[in-house]
Amino acid sequence: MDPKASTSLSPPPAKSRRRAVPTTFDALGNDVLCMIFAFLDVVQLIRCATVCKSWNIVINKLKLVQIQYHKQTDSVSLSDVSSFSEKSINIEMERLAMEQQRLSLQEGPVDIFQWKGHSVGYEDPQAVVGCVDGKVRVFDMYSRKISQIIKTLRRLWDTRVSPNVLYSMHHLRNDKSTLVVGGIDGVLRIIDQNSGEVLSRCIMQDNRNVSNHSTDKNRVVEKKKAIRLSEDDRIDLMPNRPPITCLAVGMQKVVTTHSDKHIRVWKFSCK
Amino acid sequence: MAPKNKNPNGENVVPEVQQKKTQALILKSSDGEEFSISKSAAGLSVAIKNMMEDDCAGGVIPLPLVDGGTLARVITYLNKHAEDGASDEDKRKFDEEFLSGMEVDVLCDVALAGNYLDIRGLFHDVCQRIVNGMKNKSVEWVRKTFRIESDFTAEEEEQIKKEYAWAWEGVDSDAD
């Protein structure tokens, strides 16, 4: 056969007996690993960076590339990548993650996992409390001090967030842009922390035909779709809106409890 | 795919593509197994296509990085995607089933083969499939699934987790 053919697809000879042991991730090599990691978002990347040293190295390189990319697309003045200190990379990664959080809360598709229950706990050192004077205060759960007052100069926002009573609100600790609120009308609202403007409203799709998945012997978890309401949808015509009594926000998800003894996890994905 | 053309006299003409399709190549795996594959199916691999274009694809093509089991899987994939009349929907369904039963080590093999042979659709799907196994999972779960042993000390790991505390909000429980 043509000698060119054998050279073009010829491997290092040592590798041909590799099949004796099952192929592991190590065998993929950095190039393929890089391409696999390119499918992950910022948050997943950071988590995977703690799996082992070789992943950590590949991911740290990827992070630099991502930051560079965002710098360019955001048309911020380009500084030399090598001048990024470890610290500023962290800050930049956090910014990207929070941006992702904001976008998925506002626009991404939402899945709901619902089951019966009557209380919810959430591990987060901070609590956000809405007060009668229209302020939103952020409490540090350990020191019980107010760590941040989001707006204090005037009534929080001039616009009414909801025509009904709000029972609960929360935001992710590092997220400075969005706040999630729920209330008596059962609508999950995504709100701009600074202006009070409602960015998006979600309710659960009323679809009783969806099959129930039993993932646990003791309880039934139902998977549902959420829908985002448009500006002119009339909430009073929407069925299936048990009031939200309590809610907590995690990375790309919101946990709500409802007065009808349901707990829902709203999973927000990227668009 | 290949339409039945008629020449001006109204006779059916077999298009050139059709003729090419009937010709076969022999691919040889690292462990010496030989597989016959149509040129049109093999051409979905950019690496093999380039070899064919350079006229290097005569006789048997050795693929010393791909073992027989993996090559058989890859050829099944290529044949389906080169099949006449397979709609995009058919192919999508096939792809899903094709990958769904695979263990991690098989996925890695197929990813390597897809990368080596430059079969973009396959490589893309396998990567996506591998990544789906990592999404919203704990680090321990990822290690277990992909059989990776951590070479971090407990302190090093704690340090990284501390730097990026926000990344650990909302990890799924491992049972999901």
Short mmCIF file of C-alpha atoms in Angstrom, two decimals:
data_model
loop_
_atom_site.label_atom_id
_atom_site.label_comp_id
_atom_site.label_asym_id
_atom_site.label_seq_id
_atom_site.Cartn_x
_atom_site.Cartn_y
_atom_site.Cartn_z
CA MET A 1 0.00 0.00 0.00
CA ASP A 2 0.93 3.61 -0.34
CA PRO A 3 3.51 4.50 2.30
CA LYS A 4 1.83 7.86 2.84
CA ALA A 5 -1.27 6.14 4.16
CA SER A 6 0.53 4.29 6.87
CA THR A 7 2.37 7.37 8.06
CA SER A 8 -0.67 9.60 8.19
CA LEU A 9 -2.57 7.39 10.63
CA SER A 10 0.30 5.80 12.44
CA PRO A 11 0.36 5.93 16.24
CA PRO A 12 3.13 5.73 18.73
CA PRO A 13 3.64 1.95 18.87
CA ALA A 14 3.32 1.66 22.63
CA LYS A 15 -0.34 2.63 22.59
CA SER A 16 -1.61 -0.29 20.53
CA ARG A 17 -1.80 -2.66 23.47
CA ARG A 18 -3.72 -0.22 25.59
CA ARG A 19 -6.88 -2.36 25.54
CA ALA A 20 -5.58 -4.73 28.22
CA VAL A 21 -7.05 -2.40 30.84
CA PRO A 22 -10.31 -0.52 30.39
CA THR A 23 -9.81 2.92 28.91
CA THR A 24 -9.82 5.60 31.53
CA PHE A 25 -10.08 9.32 31.32
CA ASP A 26 -6.31 9.60 31.45
CA ALA A 27 -6.13 8.01 28.03
CA LEU A 28 -8.09 10.87 26.50
CA GLY A 29 -5.17 13.25 26.68
CA ASN A 30 -5.38 16.97 27.23
CA ASP A 31 -6.69 17.87 23.78
CA VAL A 32 -9.75 15.68 24.02
CA LEU A 33 -10.27 16.61 27.67
CA CYS A 34 -10.22 20.26 26.67
CA MET A 35 -12.90 19.69 24.08
CA ILE A 36 -15.05 17.82 26.57
CA PHE A 37 -14.68 20.55 29.16
CA ALA A 38 -15.64 23.12 26.55
CA PHE A 39 -19.19 21.76 26.89
CA LEU A 40 -19.30 22.67 30.58
CA ASP A 41 -20.37 26.02 31.93
CA VAL A 42 -18.37 28.11 34.37
CA VAL A 43 -19.83 26.60 37.52
CA GLN A 44 -19.37 23.02 36.34
CA LEU A 45 -15.83 23.83 35.28
CA ILE A 46 -14.88 25.07 38.71
CA ARG A 47 -16.35 21.97 40.33
CA CYS A 48 -14.48 19.68 37.95
CA ALA A 49 -11.24 21.53 38.66
CA THR A 50 -11.14 19.81 42.06
CA VAL A 51 -11.43 16.28 40.68
CA CYS A 52 -7.70 15.77 40.14
CA LYS A 53 -4.55 17.68 39.27
CA SER A 54 -4.53 16.98 35.55
CA TRP A 55 -8.12 18.22 35.23
CA ASN A 56 -7.23 21.23 37.32
CA ILE A 57 -4.41 22.17 34.96
CA VAL A 58 -6.51 21.74 31.82
CA ILE A 59 -9.38 23.71 33.33
CA ASN A 60 -7.20 26.55 34.57
CA LYS A 61 -5.97 27.00 31.02
CA LEU A 62 -9.53 26.94 29.72
CA LYS A 63 -10.56 29.55 32.24
CA LEU A 64 -7.96 31.95 30.92
CA VAL A 65 -9.28 31.44 27.43
CA GLN A 66 -12.86 32.03 28.56
CA ILE A 67 -11.96 35.20 30.37
CA GLN A 68 -10.12 36.43 27.35
CA TYR A 69 -13.13 35.64 25.22
CA HIS A 70 -15.50 37.52 27.50
CA LYS A 71 -13.15 40.45 27.73
CA GLN A 72 -13.23 40.67 23.98
CA THR A 73 -16.94 40.21 23.50
CA ASP A 74 -17.67 42.72 26.23
CA SER A 75 -15.24 45.02 24.41
CA VAL A 76 -13.48 45.84 27.65
CA SER A 77 -9.99 47.06 27.02
CA LEU A 78 -7.70 44.13 26.53
CA SER A 79 -5.10 43.55 29.11
CA ASP A 80 -2.50 40.88 28.80
CA VAL A 81 -3.87 37.56 30.00
CA SER A 82 -0.66 36.73 31.78
CA SER A 83 -1.16 39.77 33.99
CA PHE A 84 -4.22 38.18 35.59
CA SER A 85 -3.43 37.27 39.11
CA GLU A 86 -5.08 34.24 40.64
CA LYS A 87 -7.27 36.60 42.61
CA SER A 88 -8.58 38.54 39.65
CA ILE A 89 -9.33 35.30 37.82
CA ASN A 90 -11.46 34.24 40.75
CA ILE A 91 -13.32 37.51 40.70
CA GLU A 92 -13.81 37.31 36.98
CA MET A 93 -15.04 33.71 37.18
CA GLU A 94 -17.48 34.68 39.88
CA ARG A 95 -18.74 37.51 37.74
CA LEU A 96 -19.30 35.11 34.86
CA ALA A 97 -21.09 32.65 37.13
CA MET A 98 -23.40 35.33 38.48
CA GLU A 99 -24.08 36.53 34.98
CA GLN A 100 -25.06 32.99 34.10
CA GLN A 101 -27.27 32.84 37.19
CA ARG A 102 -29.00 36.06 36.16
CA LEU A 103 -29.57 34.96 32.57
CA SER A 104 -30.90 31.55 33.50
CA LEU A 105 -33.26 33.00 36.11
CA GLN A 106 -34.50 35.55 33.63
CA GLU A 107 -34.68 33.67 30.40
CA GLY A 108 -33.67 30.01 30.56
CA PRO A 109 -36.04 27.06 30.41
CA VAL A 110 -37.39 25.93 33.78
CA ASP A 111 -38.16 22.45 35.05
CA ILE A 112 -40.10 21.93 38.23
CA PHE A 113 -39.72 19.00 40.58
CA GLN A 114 -42.58 18.89 43.00
CA TRP A 115 -43.34 16.74 46.00
CA LYS A 116 -45.39 16.87 49.16
CA GLY A 117 -43.83 18.25 52.29
CA HIS A 118 -44.20 21.03 54.75
CA SER A 119 -40.89 22.68 55.38
CA VAL A 120 -37.65 23.52 53.70
CA GLY A 121 -34.17 24.18 55.00
CA TYR A 122 -31.39 25.82 53.11
CA GLU A 123 -27.70 26.05 53.94
CA ASP A 124 -26.80 29.61 53.29
CA PRO A 125 -25.30 31.93 55.84
CA GLN A 126 -27.43 34.85 54.74
CA ALA A 127 -31.11 35.58 54.76
CA VAL A 128 -32.90 38.34 52.95
CA VAL A 129 -35.83 39.89 54.68
CA GLY A 130 -38.39 42.20 53.22
CA CYS A 131 -39.53 44.77 55.75
CA VAL A 132 -42.68 46.81 56.15
CA ASP A 133 -40.78 50.03 55.57
CA GLY A 134 -40.05 48.90 52.04
CA LYS A 135 -36.42 48.06 52.65
CA VAL A 136 -34.80 44.79 51.89
CA ARG A 137 -32.26 43.77 54.51
CA VAL A 138 -29.66 41.07 54.20
CA PHE A 139 -28.96 39.24 57.44
CA ASP A 140 -25.87 37.25 58.19
CA MET A 141 -27.22 34.17 59.91
CA TYR A 142 -24.14 33.68 62.06
CA SER A 143 -23.54 37.16 63.43
CA ARG A 144 -27.23 38.10 63.18
CA LYS A 145 -26.14 41.47 61.92
CA ILE A 146 -27.34 43.23 58.87
CA SER A 147 -24.57 42.74 56.35
CA GLN A 148 -26.05 44.70 53.52
CA ILE A 149 -29.02 46.93 53.03
CA ILE A 150 -29.92 46.84 49.42
CA LYS A 151 -31.86 50.10 49.30
CA THR A 152 -32.40 52.40 52.20
CA LEU A 153 -32.75 55.93 50.90
CA ARG A 154 -36.32 55.72 49.79
CA ARG A 155 -39.09 53.23 49.69
CA LEU A 156 -37.44 50.23 48.12
CA TRP A 157 -38.93 50.59 44.70
CA ASP A 158 -41.56 52.92 43.37
CA THR A 159 -43.09 50.17 41.32
CA ARG A 160 -45.18 47.52 42.99
CA VAL A 161 -43.57 44.19 42.37
CA SER A 162 -46.76 42.24 42.71
CA PRO A 163 -50.39 43.22 43.06
CA ASN A 164 -50.57 40.80 45.96
CA VAL A 165 -48.86 40.11 49.22
CA LEU A 166 -45.27 38.92 49.02
CA TYR A 167 -44.39 36.17 51.44
CA SER A 168 -40.80 35.42 50.63
CA MET A 169 -37.77 36.66 48.78
CA HIS A 170 -34.19 35.56 48.42
CA HIS A 171 -31.12 35.95 46.27
CA LEU A 172 -27.82 34.21 45.82
CA ARG A 173 -25.19 35.60 48.16
CA ASN A 174 -22.85 36.90 45.50
CA ASP A 175 -25.53 37.89 43.05
CA LYS A 176 -25.90 41.65 42.96
CA SER A 177 -28.43 41.83 40.16
CA THR A 178 -31.44 39.60 40.66
CA LEU A 179 -33.85 38.82 43.46
CA VAL A 180 -36.51 36.14 43.44
CA VAL A 181 -39.82 36.78 45.19
CA GLY A 182 -42.93 34.72 45.76
CA GLY A 183 -46.25 35.53 47.32
CA ILE A 184 -49.91 34.89 47.71
CA ASP A 185 -50.57 34.74 43.96
CA GLY A 186 -48.21 31.78 43.54
CA VAL A 187 -46.19 33.49 40.81
CA LEU A 188 -42.40 33.27 40.98
CA ARG A 189 -41.05 36.68 40.04
CA ILE A 190 -37.48 37.48 39.02
CA ILE A 191 -36.73 41.07 39.98
CA ASP A 192 -33.94 43.51 39.31
CA GLN A 193 -32.37 44.23 42.70
CA ASN A 194 -31.65 47.82 41.84
CA SER A 195 -34.74 49.04 40.06
CA GLY A 196 -37.40 46.68 41.38
CA GLU A 197 -38.49 46.01 37.85
CA VAL A 198 -40.02 42.58 37.26
CA LEU A 199 -37.77 40.82 34.76
CA SER A 200 -39.67 37.59 34.44
CA ARG A 201 -42.68 35.80 35.91
CA CYS A 202 -42.98 32.02 36.09
CA ILE A 203 -45.76 29.65 37.01
CA MET A 204 -46.07 25.91 36.77
CA GLN A 205 -47.62 24.58 33.61
CA ASP A 206 -50.99 23.03 34.26
CA ASN A 207 -50.40 19.71 32.62
CA ARG A 208 -51.87 16.81 34.46
CA ASN A 209 -51.18 14.32 31.70
CA VAL A 210 -47.45 14.33 32.27
CA SER A 211 -46.46 10.99 33.68
CA ASN A 212 -45.38 10.88 37.27
CA HIS A 213 -41.88 9.66 37.94
CA SER A 214 -41.46 7.76 41.11
CA THR A 215 -37.82 8.20 41.99
CA ASP A 216 -38.20 7.23 45.58
CA LYS A 217 -40.14 4.48 47.23
CA ASN A 218 -41.60 6.75 49.88
CA ARG A 219 -42.56 9.82 47.92
CA VAL A 220 -43.56 10.73 44.46
CA VAL A 221 -41.62 13.42 42.72
CA GLU A 222 -43.46 14.90 39.81
CA LYS A 223 -41.58 16.57 37.01
CA LYS A 224 -43.36 19.53 35.47
CA LYS A 225 -42.59 22.31 33.07
CA ALA A 226 -42.72 25.91 34.08
CA ILE A 227 -43.92 28.62 31.78
CA ARG A 228 -42.83 32.21 31.66
CA LEU A 229 -45.71 34.64 31.54
CA SER A 230 -45.68 37.41 29.02
CA GLU A 231 -46.53 41.01 29.87
CA ASP A 232 -50.20 40.80 29.06
CA ASP A 233 -51.00 37.31 30.39
CA ARG A 234 -53.72 37.60 32.98
CA ILE A 235 -52.59 35.91 36.14
CA ASP A 236 -56.11 35.51 37.48
CA LEU A 237 -56.90 33.20 34.56
CA MET A 238 -53.94 30.92 35.27
CA PRO A 239 -54.77 27.80 37.27
CA ASN A 240 -52.61 25.90 39.67
CA ARG A 241 -51.00 28.70 41.61
CA PRO A 242 -50.72 27.67 45.26
CA PRO A 243 -49.33 30.63 47.24
CA ILE A 244 -45.56 30.56 47.76
CA THR A 245 -44.99 30.66 51.49
CA CYS A 246 -41.21 30.40 51.52
CA LEU A 247 -38.41 30.29 49.03
CA ALA A 248 -34.66 29.94 48.78
CA VAL A 249 -32.37 30.57 45.84
CA GLY A 250 -29.42 28.38 44.89
CA MET A 251 -27.22 28.33 41.84
CA GLN A 252 -29.66 28.10 38.94
CA LYS A 253 -32.39 26.78 41.13
CA VAL A 254 -35.09 28.00 43.44
CA VAL A 255 -36.80 25.97 46.14
CA THR A 256 -40.33 26.98 47.07
CA THR A 257 -42.83 25.76 49.60
CA HIS A 258 -46.51 26.16 49.00
CA SER A 259 -49.53 26.43 51.18
CA ASP A 260 -50.93 23.29 49.60
CA LYS A 261 -48.14 21.29 51.25
CA HIS A 262 -45.99 21.02 48.15
CA ILE A 263 -42.30 21.65 47.79
CA ARG A 264 -41.02 22.58 44.38
CA VAL A 265 -37.53 22.81 43.02
CA TRP A 266 -37.36 25.09 40.00
CA LYS A 267 -34.33 24.26 37.90
CA PHE A 268 -33.29 27.03 35.58
CA SER A 269 -31.13 26.06 32.63
CA CYS A 270 -29.08 28.15 30.30
CA LYS A 271 -30.79 29.16 27.11
CA MET B 1 -30.04 10.95 -0.88
CA ALA B 2 -28.89 10.26 -4.42
CA PRO B 3 -31.78 11.21 -6.71
CA LYS B 4 -32.58 9.16 -9.77
CA ASN B 5 -31.44 11.36 -12.61
CA LYS B 6 -32.64 10.98 -16.15
CA ASN B 7 -30.54 11.88 -19.15
CA PRO B 8 -32.10 13.74 -22.08
CA ASN B 9 -33.20 10.45 -23.64
CA GLY B 10 -35.21 9.62 -20.57
CA GLU B 11 -32.97 6.76 -19.47
CA ASN B 12 -32.07 6.36 -15.87
CA VAL B 13 -28.54 7.37 -15.13
CA VAL B 14 -26.79 6.08 -12.08
CA PRO B 15 -25.18 9.14 -10.49
CA GLU B 16 -21.52 9.07 -9.76
CA VAL B 17 -22.16 9.14 -6.04
CA GLN B 18 -24.08 5.90 -6.31
CA GLN B 19 -21.20 4.19 -8.03
CA LYS B 20 -18.79 5.35 -5.41
CA LYS B 21 -21.05 4.05 -2.70
CA THR B 22 -20.89 0.48 -3.90
CA GLN B 23 -17.15 0.41 -3.61
CA ALA B 24 -15.82 -0.75 -0.30
CA LEU B 25 -12.83 -0.06 1.85
CA ILE B 26 -11.26 -2.37 4.38
CA LEU B 27 -10.46 -0.92 7.80
CA LYS B 28 -8.12 -2.84 10.07
CA SER B 29 -8.29 -2.40 13.84
CA SER B 30 -5.37 -2.40 16.27
CA ASP B 31 -6.06 -6.02 17.16
CA GLY B 32 -6.08 -7.13 13.54
CA GLU B 33 -9.82 -7.35 12.85
CA GLU B 34 -10.82 -6.28 9.36
CA PHE B 35 -14.07 -4.48 8.55
CA SER B 36 -15.56 -3.73 5.18
CA ILE B 37 -17.23 -0.36 4.81
CA SER B 38 -18.69 1.53 1.87
CA LYS B 39 -16.73 4.54 0.70
CA SER B 40 -19.66 6.83 1.30
CA ALA B 41 -19.91 5.75 4.95
CA ALA B 42 -16.15 5.88 5.47
CA GLY B 43 -16.10 9.36 3.91
CA LEU B 44 -17.98 10.70 6.93
CA SER B 45 -14.67 10.41 8.72
CA VAL B 46 -12.69 13.44 7.65
CA ALA B 47 -9.44 11.57 8.26
CA ILE B 48 -10.41 8.72 5.92
CA LYS B 49 -11.96 11.11 3.41
CA ASN B 50 -8.68 13.00 3.18
CA MET B 51 -6.87 9.75 2.61
CA MET B 52 -9.30 8.83 -0.16
CA GLU B 53 -8.88 12.22 -1.78
CA ASP B 54 -5.13 11.85 -1.67
CA ASP B 55 -5.55 8.39 -3.19
CA CYS B 56 -4.01 6.77 -0.18
CA ALA B 57 -6.97 4.60 0.59
CA GLY B 58 -6.20 1.64 -1.61
CA GLY B 59 -6.27 -1.79 -0.06
CA VAL B 60 -6.48 -2.12 3.71
CA ILE B 61 -6.40 0.97 5.95
CA PRO B 62 -4.78 0.22 9.29
CA LEU B 63 -6.23 2.10 12.26
CA PRO B 64 -3.77 1.20 15.00
CA LEU B 65 -5.38 3.47 17.59
CA VAL B 66 -8.81 1.86 17.37
CA ASP B 67 -9.54 -1.62 18.71
CA GLY B 68 -11.97 -4.00 17.05
CA GLY B 69 -14.87 -3.51 19.44
CA THR B 70 -14.70 0.26 19.12
CA LEU B 71 -14.26 0.15 15.37
CA ALA B 72 -17.34 -2.06 15.04
CA ARG B 73 -19.34 0.56 16.97
CA VAL B 74 -17.96 3.41 14.90
CA ILE B 75 -18.79 1.59 11.67
CA THR B 76 -22.36 0.97 12.86
CA TYR B 77 -22.63 4.72 13.42
CA LEU B 78 -21.13 5.60 10.03
CA ASN B 79 -23.37 3.14 8.18
CA LYS B 80 -26.48 4.59 9.77
CA HIS B 81 -25.47 8.12 8.93
CA ALA B 82 -24.63 7.22 5.33
CA GLU B 83 -27.86 5.25 4.89
CA ASP B 84 -30.11 6.33 2.05
CA GLY B 85 -33.48 7.53 3.20
CA ALA B 86 -32.61 7.77 6.88
CA SER B 87 -34.29 10.99 7.97
CA ASP B 88 -32.66 13.37 10.43
CA GLU B 89 -35.20 12.20 12.97
CA ASP B 90 -34.17 8.55 12.40
CA LYS B 91 -30.54 9.48 12.85
CA ARG B 92 -31.22 11.46 15.98
CA LYS B 93 -33.09 8.53 17.49
CA PHE B 94 -30.32 6.18 16.47
CA ASP B 95 -27.67 8.44 18.02
CA GLU B 96 -29.52 8.54 21.29
CA GLU B 97 -29.86 4.76 21.51
CA PHE B 98 -26.36 4.24 20.19
CA LEU B 99 -24.81 6.16 23.08
CA SER B 100 -27.29 5.49 25.84
CA GLY B 101 -26.11 2.01 26.75
CA MET B 102 -22.39 2.80 26.83
CA GLU B 103 -20.25 2.50 29.92
CA VAL B 104 -17.74 5.22 30.66
CA ASP B 105 -14.73 3.31 29.31
CA VAL B 106 -16.57 2.57 26.07
CA LEU B 107 -17.54 6.23 25.77
CA CYS B 108 -13.88 7.18 26.19
CA ASP B 109 -12.87 4.71 23.48
CA VAL B 110 -15.49 6.05 21.11
CA ALA B 111 -14.50 9.65 21.92
CA LEU B 112 -10.88 8.85 21.13
CA ALA B 113 -11.83 7.11 17.89
CA GLY B 114 -14.18 9.96 16.94
CA ASN B 115 -11.42 12.47 17.52
CA TYR B 116 -8.75 10.40 15.79
CA LEU B 117 -10.89 9.67 12.73
CA ASP B 118 -12.33 13.20 12.83
CA ILE B 119 -16.01 12.21 12.81
CA ARG B 120 -17.39 15.47 14.08
CA GLY B 121 -21.00 14.55 14.77
CA LEU B 122 -20.01 11.46 16.70
CA PHE B 123 -17.29 13.23 18.67
CA HIS B 124 -19.64 16.06 19.55
CA ASP B 125 -22.36 13.68 20.76
CA VAL B 126 -19.98 11.58 22.83
CA CYS B 127 -18.50 14.67 24.50
CA GLN B 128 -21.99 15.92 25.25
CA ARG B 129 -22.89 12.54 26.70
CA ILE B 130 -19.79 12.47 28.92
CA VAL B 131 -20.46 16.02 30.08
CA ASN B 132 -24.07 15.19 30.93
CA GLY B 133 -22.65 12.77 33.46
CA MET B 134 -20.88 15.65 35.22
CA LYS B 135 -23.58 18.30 35.29
CA ASN B 136 -24.66 19.32 38.76
CA LYS B 137 -22.82 16.38 40.29
CA SER B 138 -20.55 16.39 43.29
CA VAL B 139 -16.83 16.02 42.81
CA GLU B 140 -16.90 12.62 44.55
CA TRP B 141 -19.58 11.43 42.16
CA VAL B 142 -17.58 12.52 39.12
CA ARG B 143 -14.50 10.74 40.47
CA LYS B 144 -16.43 7.55 41.02
CA THR B 145 -18.17 7.62 37.66
CA PHE B 146 -15.03 8.31 35.68
CA ARG B 147 -12.79 6.17 37.88
CA ILE B 148 -10.43 8.95 38.76
CA GLU B 149 -8.37 8.98 41.90
CA SER B 150 -7.79 12.35 43.44
CA ASP B 151 -4.14 13.36 43.72
CA PHE B 152 -4.98 16.40 45.83
CA THR B 153 -4.30 16.44 49.52
CA ALA B 154 -7.31 17.20 51.68
CA GLU B 155 -5.88 20.66 52.38
CA GLU B 156 -5.36 21.46 48.69
CA GLU B 157 -8.88 20.40 47.88
CA GLU B 158 -10.32 22.46 50.72
CA GLN B 159 -8.36 25.47 49.50
CA ILE B 160 -9.77 25.28 45.97
CA LYS B 161 -13.28 24.79 47.27
CA LYS B 162 -12.88 27.82 49.51
CA GLU B 163 -11.74 30.04 46.66
CA TYR B 164 -14.81 29.22 44.67
CA ALA B 165 -17.42 28.78 47.37
CA TRP B 166 -20.21 29.97 45.06
CA ALA B 167 -19.64 27.07 42.70
CA TRP B 168 -20.84 24.62 45.31
CA GLU B 169 -24.30 26.03 45.73
CA GLY B 170 -26.98 23.74 44.42
CA VAL B 171 -25.17 20.50 43.64
CA ASP B 172 -27.63 17.69 42.97
CA SER B 173 -27.78 14.85 45.42
CA ASP B 174 -25.89 11.92 43.99
CA ALA B 175 -29.04 9.86 43.64
CA ASP B 176 -30.47 12.09 40.89
#
